[in-house]
Amino acid sequence: MIRVGVNGYGTIGKRVADAVVAQPDMILRGVAKRSPNHEAESAIRRDHDLYAADESRIDDFADADIPVAGTLPDLLDAVNVVVDCCPAGVGARNRDIYDAHDVRVVFQGGENATVADVSFVARTNFEAARDADTVRVVSCNTTGIARLLAPLEESFGVETARITLIRRGGDPAQTDRGPINDIVPDPASIPSHHGPDVNTVLSDIDVDTAALKAPVTAMHTHSVNVTLETEPTADAVRELLDGERRLFMIPEGAGLDGAGALQEYARDVGRPRGDLWENCLWAESIHVSGRDLYLFQNVHQEADVVPENVDAIRAMTTDTAASESMAVTDRTLGVGLASRLDTTTEPQESLAADD
Ligand code: NAD
């Protein structure tokens, strides 16, 4: 069993912790947290061993009547891998303590690419993380773009991709974030950092990105234009992308007309926390004119990186093949909405699991 700890139990950390618990080859040794808030209390309710981020925090947890099993160093002594889910930039500051405890580390996309040996999306560069000591799972937007461009590059060739990202202003609980009643270029300079970040996991793709922030919390929206090297039909593109388990092709006529409906659907089908681990692509938005492909996709920022974290752990610590790791991750989490909703398509191939 791969012994895993999660440091930082917020939006991403709590989801990664639950995903690790669901894996047949992993055991969650505990989660570490700085503040004794409602998320710390919910970690206890979910039977996770909770560790204080450092000694100075122990009294705060005691005052809040939240029991802790120790401090972060105790957790690090008990694991092979720690998944750092602390706020952006804090991960890099944690490197020294991870090095001192000789643990492998999965960082998140809020860190600079230089924080780790390799940046990671399972669909594009699983093998690059094989046996690595440190891996950075790229951001939610970069993950969503890479998952889309990889199959397009393999089947049709990508000459240039231009993507406009309409980003959510904050996560649902981040009431202190904005903008309010505005749509703001962010950054106003073009290209945004997302294109270069895609190149950390798909090095040969020519991709330019521009980004805005909108006063919404549900999901990011990407308006995608890709000049391909060949001239496929729109149906051929649809069929290709429909075959990717981490892409959800929203069927025409399903009534899923935006992020709100998608999140309602996720809750209705029993997704934990309403999570959408897949990119969500509107089938009818797929349009091809000559070599130019256009489409819209949505990315659930709180969720799409979660399966990637699980696969990163396996790539670093086992010799499990990429396809097998992704199949086990997807089966244990329930990734793959298309086969449930669109009854006109064949169920996706169920790959052999290792348990
Ligand atoms: P968050 O603020 O929701 O959670 C961070 C957690 O870490 C909080 O529980 C906080 O109490 C805790 N914490 C803060 N300092 C700590 C410390 N020194 N030691 C231990 N715990 C500490 O943040 P998040 O949104 O989960 O983001 C985590 C990382 O994931 C960032 O790199 C972020 O860029 C990345 N990411 C976030 C999203 C998203 O949309 N939320 C999506 C993809 C990637």
CSV table of C-alpha atoms and ligand atoms in Angstrom, one decimal:
chain,number,residue,atom,x,y,z
A,1,MET,CA,0.0,0.0,0.0
A,2,ILE,CA,1.2,3.5,-0.8
A,3,ARG,CA,1.0,5.6,2.4
A,4,VAL,CA,-0.2,9.1,1.6
A,5,GLY,CA,-0.6,12.2,3.7
A,6,VAL,CA,-2.3,15.5,2.6
A,7,ASN,CA,-1.0,18.8,3.9
A,8,GLY,CA,-3.5,21.6,3.5
A,9,TYR,CA,-7.1,20.5,3.8
A,10,GLY,CA,-9.1,23.1,1.8
A,11,THR,CA,-10.8,23.0,-1.5
A,12,ILE,CA,-8.3,20.6,-3.2
A,13,GLY,CA,-6.9,18.8,-0.2
A,14,LYS,CA,-10.2,17.5,1.1
A,15,ARG,CA,-11.1,16.1,-2.3
A,16,VAL,CA,-7.7,14.5,-2.8
A,17,ALA,CA,-8.0,13.0,0.7
A,18,ASP,CA,-11.3,11.3,-0.2
A,19,ALA,CA,-10.0,10.2,-3.6
A,20,VAL,CA,-7.0,8.5,-1.9
A,21,VAL,CA,-9.3,6.7,0.5
A,22,ALA,CA,-11.1,5.3,-2.5
A,23,GLN,CA,-8.0,3.7,-4.0
A,24,PRO,CA,-7.3,0.0,-3.6
A,25,ASP,CA,-3.6,0.5,-3.5
A,26,MET,CA,-3.3,3.6,-1.2
A,27,ILE,CA,-3.9,4.3,2.4
A,28,LEU,CA,-4.5,7.8,3.8
A,29,ARG,CA,-2.4,8.2,6.9
A,30,GLY,CA,-3.9,11.6,7.7
A,31,VAL,CA,-4.3,15.2,6.8
A,32,ALA,CA,-2.6,18.3,8.2
A,33,LYS,CA,-4.1,21.7,8.6
A,34,ARG,CA,-3.2,25.1,10.0
A,35,SER,CA,-6.6,26.4,11.2
A,36,PRO,CA,-9.0,24.6,13.5
A,37,ASN,CA,-12.0,25.7,11.4
A,38,HIS,CA,-15.1,23.9,10.0
A,39,GLU,CA,-12.9,22.0,7.5
A,40,ALA,CA,-10.8,20.6,10.3
A,41,GLU,CA,-14.0,19.5,12.1
A,42,SER,CA,-15.3,17.9,8.9
A,43,ALA,CA,-12.0,16.0,8.5
A,44,ILE,CA,-12.6,14.4,12.0
A,45,ARG,CA,-16.2,13.6,11.0
A,46,ARG,CA,-14.8,11.8,7.9
A,47,ASP,CA,-12.5,9.7,10.2
A,48,HIS,CA,-9.3,11.2,8.8
A,49,ASP,CA,-6.5,11.5,11.3
A,50,LEU,CA,-5.9,15.2,11.7
A,51,TYR,CA,-2.4,16.8,12.3
A,52,ALA,CA,-1.7,20.4,13.2
A,53,ALA,CA,0.6,22.2,10.7
A,54,ASP,CA,3.1,22.9,13.4
A,55,GLU,CA,3.6,22.8,17.2
A,56,SER,CA,2.4,26.4,17.7
A,57,ARG,CA,-1.0,25.5,16.4
A,58,ILE,CA,-1.7,22.6,18.9
A,59,ASP,CA,-3.3,24.9,21.5
A,60,ASP,CA,-5.6,26.4,18.9
A,61,PHE,CA,-6.9,23.0,18.0
A,62,ALA,CA,-7.3,22.1,21.7
A,63,ASP,CA,-9.2,25.4,22.4
A,64,ALA,CA,-11.5,24.5,19.5
A,65,ASP,CA,-12.0,21.0,21.0
A,66,ILE,CA,-10.7,19.4,17.8
A,67,PRO,CA,-8.5,16.4,18.5
A,68,VAL,CA,-5.2,16.1,16.6
A,69,ALA,CA,-3.0,13.0,16.2
A,70,GLY,CA,0.2,15.1,16.2
A,71,THR,CA,1.9,17.7,14.0
A,72,LEU,CA,3.0,17.7,10.3
A,73,PRO,CA,6.4,16.1,11.1
A,74,ASP,CA,4.6,13.1,12.7
A,75,LEU,CA,2.5,12.7,9.6
A,76,LEU,CA,5.5,13.0,7.3
A,77,ASP,CA,7.2,10.2,9.2
A,78,ALA,CA,4.3,7.9,8.5
A,79,VAL,CA,4.0,8.4,4.7
A,80,ASN,CA,5.7,7.6,1.4
A,81,VAL,CA,4.1,10.6,-0.4
A,82,VAL,CA,2.7,13.9,0.8
A,83,VAL,CA,0.3,15.8,-1.4
A,84,ASP,CA,0.8,19.5,-0.7
A,85,CYS,CA,-2.6,21.3,-1.0
A,86,CYS,CA,-1.6,24.5,0.8
A,87,PRO,CA,-2.4,27.9,-0.7
A,88,ALA,CA,-0.4,28.9,-3.7
A,89,GLY,CA,3.2,29.7,-2.8
A,90,VAL,CA,3.1,28.0,0.6
A,91,GLY,CA,4.0,24.7,-1.0
A,92,ALA,CA,7.4,26.0,-2.1
A,93,ARG,CA,8.0,27.2,1.5
A,94,ASN,CA,7.2,23.6,2.7
A,95,ARG,CA,9.9,22.0,0.6
A,96,ASP,CA,12.6,22.1,3.3
A,97,ILE,CA,10.4,20.1,5.8
A,98,TYR,CA,9.5,17.6,3.1
A,99,ASP,CA,13.2,17.2,2.1
A,100,ALA,CA,14.1,16.7,5.8
A,101,HIS,CA,11.6,13.9,6.1
A,102,ASP,CA,12.7,12.3,2.7
A,103,VAL,CA,9.1,12.0,1.4
A,104,ARG,CA,8.0,12.3,-2.2
A,105,VAL,CA,5.8,15.3,-2.9
A,106,VAL,CA,2.9,16.1,-5.2
A,107,PHE,CA,2.5,19.9,-5.4
A,108,GLN,CA,-0.4,21.8,-6.9
A,109,GLY,CA,-0.7,24.2,-9.8
A,110,GLY,CA,-0.5,27.4,-7.7
A,111,GLU,CA,3.2,26.8,-7.3
A,112,ASN,CA,5.7,27.8,-10.0
A,113,ALA,CA,6.8,25.0,-12.3
A,114,THR,CA,10.2,25.1,-10.8
A,115,VAL,CA,9.0,23.7,-7.5
A,116,ALA,CA,9.1,20.2,-8.8
A,117,ASP,CA,11.0,17.9,-11.1
A,118,VAL,CA,8.1,17.5,-13.4
A,119,SER,CA,4.7,19.1,-14.2
A,120,PHE,CA,1.9,16.5,-14.7
A,121,VAL,CA,-1.3,15.7,-16.5
A,122,ALA,CA,-1.9,11.9,-16.7
A,123,ARG,CA,-3.2,12.0,-20.3
A,124,THR,CA,-0.1,13.8,-21.6
A,125,ASN,CA,3.0,12.9,-19.7
A,126,PHE,CA,2.3,10.2,-17.1
A,127,GLU,CA,5.7,8.5,-17.7
A,128,ALA,CA,7.6,11.8,-17.0
A,129,ALA,CA,6.6,11.4,-13.4
A,130,ARG,CA,7.8,7.8,-13.1
A,131,ASP,CA,9.8,7.5,-10.0
A,132,ALA,CA,10.1,11.3,-9.6
A,133,ASP,CA,10.7,12.7,-6.1
A,134,THR,CA,8.6,15.8,-6.8
A,135,VAL,CA,5.7,16.4,-9.2
A,136,ARG,CA,3.5,19.4,-9.8
A,137,VAL,CA,-0.1,18.7,-10.9
A,138,VAL,CA,-0.8,21.7,-13.1
A,139,SER,CA,-3.7,24.1,-12.5
A,140,CYS,CA,-7.4,23.3,-13.2
A,141,ASN,CA,-7.3,25.4,-16.4
A,142,THR,CA,-4.0,23.9,-17.7
A,143,THR,CA,-5.3,20.4,-16.9
A,144,GLY,CA,-8.5,21.1,-18.9
A,145,ILE,CA,-6.6,22.5,-21.9
A,146,ALA,CA,-4.0,19.7,-22.0
A,147,ARG,CA,-6.7,17.0,-21.8
A,148,LEU,CA,-8.4,18.5,-24.8
A,149,LEU,CA,-5.3,19.3,-27.0
A,150,ALA,CA,-3.6,15.9,-26.5
A,151,PRO,CA,-6.1,13.8,-28.4
A,152,LEU,CA,-6.5,16.5,-31.1
A,153,GLU,CA,-2.7,16.6,-31.6
A,154,GLU,CA,-2.5,12.8,-31.8
A,155,SER,CA,-5.3,12.4,-34.3
A,156,PHE,CA,-5.4,15.6,-36.4
A,157,GLY,CA,-2.3,17.5,-35.5
A,158,VAL,CA,-2.4,20.9,-33.9
A,159,GLU,CA,-0.9,23.8,-35.8
A,160,THR,CA,-2.0,26.5,-33.4
A,161,ALA,CA,-4.4,26.7,-30.5
A,162,ARG,CA,-5.9,30.0,-29.3
A,163,ILE,CA,-8.0,29.8,-26.2
A,164,THR,CA,-9.9,32.4,-24.3
A,165,LEU,CA,-10.5,31.6,-20.7
A,166,ILE,CA,-13.4,33.1,-18.8
A,167,ARG,CA,-12.3,32.3,-15.3
A,168,ARG,CA,-14.5,32.0,-12.2
A,169,GLY,CA,-13.8,34.9,-9.8
A,170,GLY,CA,-13.5,32.6,-6.8
A,171,ASP,CA,-14.6,29.2,-5.4
A,172,PRO,CA,-18.1,29.1,-3.8
A,173,ALA,CA,-16.8,29.7,-0.3
A,174,GLN,CA,-14.4,32.5,-1.3
A,175,THR,CA,-16.7,35.4,-0.5
A,176,ASP,CA,-13.8,37.8,-0.3
A,177,ARG,CA,-12.9,37.4,-4.0
A,178,GLY,CA,-14.1,39.3,-7.0
A,179,PRO,CA,-14.8,40.9,-9.4
A,180,ILE,CA,-18.4,42.0,-8.5
A,181,ASN,CA,-20.6,43.0,-11.4
A,182,ASP,CA,-17.8,43.2,-13.9
A,183,ILE,CA,-15.8,41.1,-16.3
A,184,VAL,CA,-12.1,41.9,-16.0
A,185,PRO,CA,-9.2,41.0,-18.3
A,186,ASP,CA,-6.9,39.1,-16.0
A,187,PRO,CA,-4.1,39.5,-16.9
A,188,ALA,CA,-4.8,42.3,-19.4
A,189,SER,CA,-1.6,41.4,-21.2
A,190,ILE,CA,-1.7,38.6,-23.8
A,191,PRO,CA,-0.8,35.8,-23.7
A,192,SER,CA,-1.8,34.8,-20.2
A,193,HIS,CA,0.5,32.4,-18.3
A,194,HIS,CA,-1.8,29.4,-19.1
A,195,GLY,CA,-0.3,28.7,-22.6
A,196,PRO,CA,3.3,28.5,-21.3
A,197,ASP,CA,2.0,26.3,-18.5
A,198,VAL,CA,0.4,23.9,-21.0
A,199,ASN,CA,3.8,23.6,-22.6
A,200,THR,CA,5.1,22.2,-19.3
A,201,VAL,CA,3.0,19.0,-20.0
A,202,LEU,CA,2.7,19.2,-23.8
A,203,SER,CA,5.9,20.7,-24.9
A,204,ASP,CA,5.5,20.7,-28.7
A,205,ILE,CA,2.1,22.4,-28.9
A,206,ASP,CA,1.7,26.0,-30.2
A,207,VAL,CA,-0.9,27.5,-27.8
A,208,ASP,CA,-1.8,31.1,-27.0
A,209,THR,CA,-4.2,31.9,-24.2
A,210,ALA,CA,-6.1,35.1,-23.1
A,211,ALA,CA,-7.9,35.2,-19.8
A,212,LEU,CA,-10.7,37.2,-18.1
A,213,LYS,CA,-12.3,36.9,-14.7
A,214,ALA,CA,-16.1,36.8,-14.3
A,215,PRO,CA,-18.3,37.2,-11.2
A,216,VAL,CA,-19.2,33.5,-11.0
A,217,THR,CA,-18.1,30.7,-8.7
A,218,ALA,CA,-19.2,27.6,-10.5
A,219,MET,CA,-16.8,26.8,-13.3
A,220,HIS,CA,-14.3,28.2,-15.8
A,221,THR,CA,-15.4,28.5,-19.4
A,222,HIS,CA,-13.0,28.1,-22.4
A,223,SER,CA,-13.7,29.4,-25.8
A,224,VAL,CA,-11.4,27.3,-28.0
A,225,ASN,CA,-10.2,27.8,-31.6
A,226,VAL,CA,-7.6,25.3,-32.9
A,227,THR,CA,-6.1,25.3,-36.3
A,228,LEU,CA,-5.5,21.7,-37.1
A,229,GLU,CA,-3.0,20.2,-39.5
A,230,THR,CA,-5.8,18.2,-41.3
A,231,GLU,CA,-9.4,18.8,-42.1
A,232,PRO,CA,-11.6,16.4,-40.1
A,233,THR,CA,-15.3,16.6,-40.0
A,234,ALA,CA,-17.1,18.0,-36.9
A,235,ASP,CA,-18.5,14.5,-36.4
A,236,ALA,CA,-15.0,13.0,-36.5
A,237,VAL,CA,-13.8,15.5,-33.8
A,238,ARG,CA,-16.9,14.7,-31.7
A,239,GLU,CA,-16.3,11.0,-32.0
A,240,LEU,CA,-12.7,11.4,-31.0
A,241,LEU,CA,-13.3,13.5,-28.0
A,242,ASP,CA,-16.3,11.4,-26.9
A,243,GLY,CA,-13.9,8.5,-26.6
A,244,GLU,CA,-11.9,10.2,-23.9
A,245,ARG,CA,-13.1,9.3,-20.4
A,246,ARG,CA,-12.0,12.5,-18.8
A,247,LEU,CA,-13.9,14.6,-21.3
A,248,PHE,CA,-17.7,14.7,-20.9
A,249,MET,CA,-19.4,15.4,-24.3
A,250,ILE,CA,-22.6,17.2,-23.2
A,251,PRO,CA,-25.3,15.7,-25.5
A,252,GLU,CA,-27.5,18.0,-27.4
A,253,GLY,CA,-31.0,18.2,-25.9
A,254,ALA,CA,-29.9,17.2,-22.4
A,255,GLY,CA,-30.9,20.7,-21.1
A,256,LEU,CA,-27.4,21.3,-19.7
A,257,ASP,CA,-27.0,24.9,-20.9
A,258,GLY,CA,-24.4,26.2,-18.5
A,259,ALA,CA,-22.4,25.7,-15.4
A,260,GLY,CA,-25.4,25.9,-13.1
A,261,ALA,CA,-27.2,23.1,-14.9
A,262,LEU,CA,-24.0,21.0,-15.0
A,263,GLN,CA,-23.5,21.4,-11.3
A,264,GLU,CA,-27.2,20.5,-10.6
A,265,TYR,CA,-26.7,17.4,-12.8
A,266,ALA,CA,-23.6,16.4,-10.9
A,267,ARG,CA,-25.5,16.6,-7.6
A,268,ASP,CA,-28.5,14.7,-9.1
A,269,VAL,CA,-26.3,11.8,-10.2
A,270,GLY,CA,-24.7,11.7,-6.7
A,271,ARG,CA,-21.3,13.2,-7.4
A,272,PRO,CA,-19.6,14.0,-4.0
A,273,ARG,CA,-19.7,17.7,-3.4
A,274,GLY,CA,-21.3,18.0,-7.0
A,275,ASP,CA,-17.8,17.4,-8.4
A,276,LEU,CA,-17.3,17.3,-12.2
A,277,TRP,CA,-13.9,15.6,-12.7
A,278,GLU,CA,-14.3,15.7,-16.5
A,279,ASN,CA,-13.9,18.6,-18.9
A,280,CYS,CA,-17.5,19.4,-20.0
A,281,LEU,CA,-17.7,20.0,-23.8
A,282,TRP,CA,-20.9,21.2,-25.6
A,283,ALA,CA,-21.3,18.7,-28.5
A,284,GLU,CA,-23.2,21.3,-30.6
A,285,SER,CA,-20.4,23.9,-30.1
A,286,ILE,CA,-18.0,21.7,-32.1
A,287,HIS,CA,-17.7,23.4,-35.4
A,288,VAL,CA,-15.1,22.8,-38.1
A,289,SER,CA,-14.4,25.2,-41.0
A,290,GLY,CA,-11.5,24.0,-43.2
A,291,ARG,CA,-8.8,23.3,-40.6
A,292,ASP,CA,-10.3,25.5,-37.9
A,293,LEU,CA,-12.0,23.9,-35.0
A,294,TYR,CA,-14.2,25.8,-32.6
A,295,LEU,CA,-15.8,24.7,-29.3
A,296,PHE,CA,-16.8,25.6,-25.8
A,297,GLN,CA,-15.8,23.7,-22.7
A,298,ASN,CA,-16.3,24.2,-19.0
A,299,VAL,CA,-13.9,23.1,-16.3
A,300,HIS,CA,-14.8,22.5,-12.7
A,301,GLN,CA,-11.9,24.2,-10.9
A,302,GLU,CA,-12.5,22.4,-7.6
A,303,ALA,CA,-12.5,18.9,-9.1
A,304,ASP,CA,-10.7,18.2,-12.4
A,305,VAL,CA,-7.2,18.0,-10.8
A,306,VAL,CA,-8.3,15.4,-8.3
A,307,PRO,CA,-7.9,12.3,-10.5
A,308,GLU,CA,-4.6,13.7,-11.7
A,309,ASN,CA,-3.3,13.8,-8.2
A,310,VAL,CA,-4.1,10.1,-7.7
A,311,ASP,CA,-2.4,9.2,-10.9
A,312,ALA,CA,0.7,11.3,-10.0
A,313,ILE,CA,1.0,9.4,-6.8
A,314,ARG,CA,0.9,6.1,-8.7
A,315,ALA,CA,3.4,7.3,-11.4
A,316,MET,CA,5.9,8.3,-8.7
A,317,THR,CA,5.7,5.1,-6.6
A,318,THR,CA,4.7,2.1,-8.7
A,319,ASP,CA,5.3,0.6,-12.2
A,320,THR,CA,1.6,0.7,-13.0
A,321,ALA,CA,1.0,1.6,-16.6
A,322,ALA,CA,-0.6,4.9,-17.3
A,323,SER,CA,-3.7,3.4,-18.9
A,324,GLU,CA,-4.2,1.1,-15.9
A,325,SER,CA,-3.7,3.8,-13.3
A,326,MET,CA,-6.1,6.1,-15.0
A,327,ALA,CA,-8.6,3.2,-15.4
A,328,VAL,CA,-8.4,2.4,-11.6
A,329,THR,CA,-8.7,6.0,-10.6
A,330,ASP,CA,-11.6,6.6,-12.9
A,331,ARG,CA,-13.5,3.4,-11.8
A,332,THR,CA,-13.0,4.1,-8.1
A,333,LEU,CA,-14.1,7.7,-8.3
A,334,GLY,CA,-16.8,7.2,-10.9
A,335,VAL,CA,-15.2,9.3,-13.7
A,336,GLY,CA,-17.0,9.0,-17.0
A,337,LEU,CA,-20.3,10.7,-17.3
A,338,ALA,CA,-20.8,10.2,-21.0
A,339,SER,CA,-21.7,6.6,-20.8
A,340,ARG,CA,-24.5,7.3,-18.3
A,341,LEU,CA,-26.2,10.2,-20.0
A,342,ASP,CA,-25.8,9.7,-23.7
A,343,THR,CA,-27.6,6.4,-24.5
A,344,THR,CA,-26.8,6.8,-28.2
A,345,THR,CA,-23.1,6.0,-27.6
A,346,GLU,CA,-21.6,2.7,-26.7
A,347,PRO,CA,-20.5,2.3,-23.1
A,348,GLN,CA,-16.8,3.1,-22.8
A,349,GLU,CA,-14.4,0.2,-22.7
A,350,SER,CA,-13.9,-0.9,-19.1
A,351,LEU,CA,-10.2,-1.3,-18.6
A,352,ALA,CA,-8.9,-4.0,-16.3
A,353,ALA,CA,-8.4,-2.9,-12.8
A,354,ASP,CA,-5.5,-4.2,-10.7
A,355,ASP,CA,-7.6,-5.4,-7.7
B,1,NAD,P1,-7.6,26.5,0.0
B,1,NAD,O1,-7.3,27.9,0.5
B,1,NAD,O2,-9.0,26.1,-0.3
B,1,NAD,O3,-7.0,25.5,1.0
B,1,NAD,C1,-5.7,25.6,1.6
B,1,NAD,C2,-5.7,24.9,2.9
B,1,NAD,O4,-4.4,24.9,3.4
B,1,NAD,C3,-6.6,25.6,4.0
B,1,NAD,O5,-7.3,24.5,4.7
B,1,NAD,C4,-5.6,26.3,4.9
B,1,NAD,O6,-6.1,26.3,6.2
B,1,NAD,C5,-4.4,25.3,4.8
B,1,NAD,N1,-3.1,25.9,5.1
B,1,NAD,C6,-2.7,27.2,4.9
B,1,NAD,N2,-1.4,27.3,5.3
B,1,NAD,C7,-1.0,26.1,5.7
B,1,NAD,C8,0.2,25.5,6.1
B,1,NAD,N3,1.3,26.3,6.2
B,1,NAD,N4,0.2,24.2,6.5
B,1,NAD,C9,-0.8,23.4,6.3
B,1,NAD,N5,-2.0,23.9,5.9
B,1,NAD,C10,-2.1,25.2,5.5
B,1,NAD,O7,-6.7,26.4,-1.3
B,1,NAD,P2,-7.0,25.5,-2.6
B,1,NAD,O8,-8.0,26.2,-3.4
B,1,NAD,O9,-7.4,24.1,-2.1
B,1,NAD,O10,-5.6,25.5,-3.3
B,1,NAD,C11,-4.6,24.7,-3.0
B,1,NAD,C12,-3.6,24.6,-4.2
B,1,NAD,O11,-4.4,24.0,-5.3
B,1,NAD,C13,-3.1,25.9,-4.7
B,1,NAD,O12,-1.8,25.7,-5.2
B,1,NAD,C14,-4.0,26.2,-5.8
B,1,NAD,O13,-3.5,27.1,-6.7
B,1,NAD,C15,-4.3,24.9,-6.4
B,1,NAD,N6,-5.5,24.7,-7.1
B,1,NAD,C16,-6.7,25.3,-6.7
B,1,NAD,C17,-7.8,25.2,-7.4
B,1,NAD,C18,-9.1,25.8,-7.0
B,1,NAD,O14,-9.9,26.2,-7.9
B,1,NAD,N7,-9.4,26.0,-5.7
B,1,NAD,C19,-7.8,24.4,-8.6
B,1,NAD,C20,-6.7,23.8,-9.0
B,1,NAD,C21,-5.5,24.0,-8.3
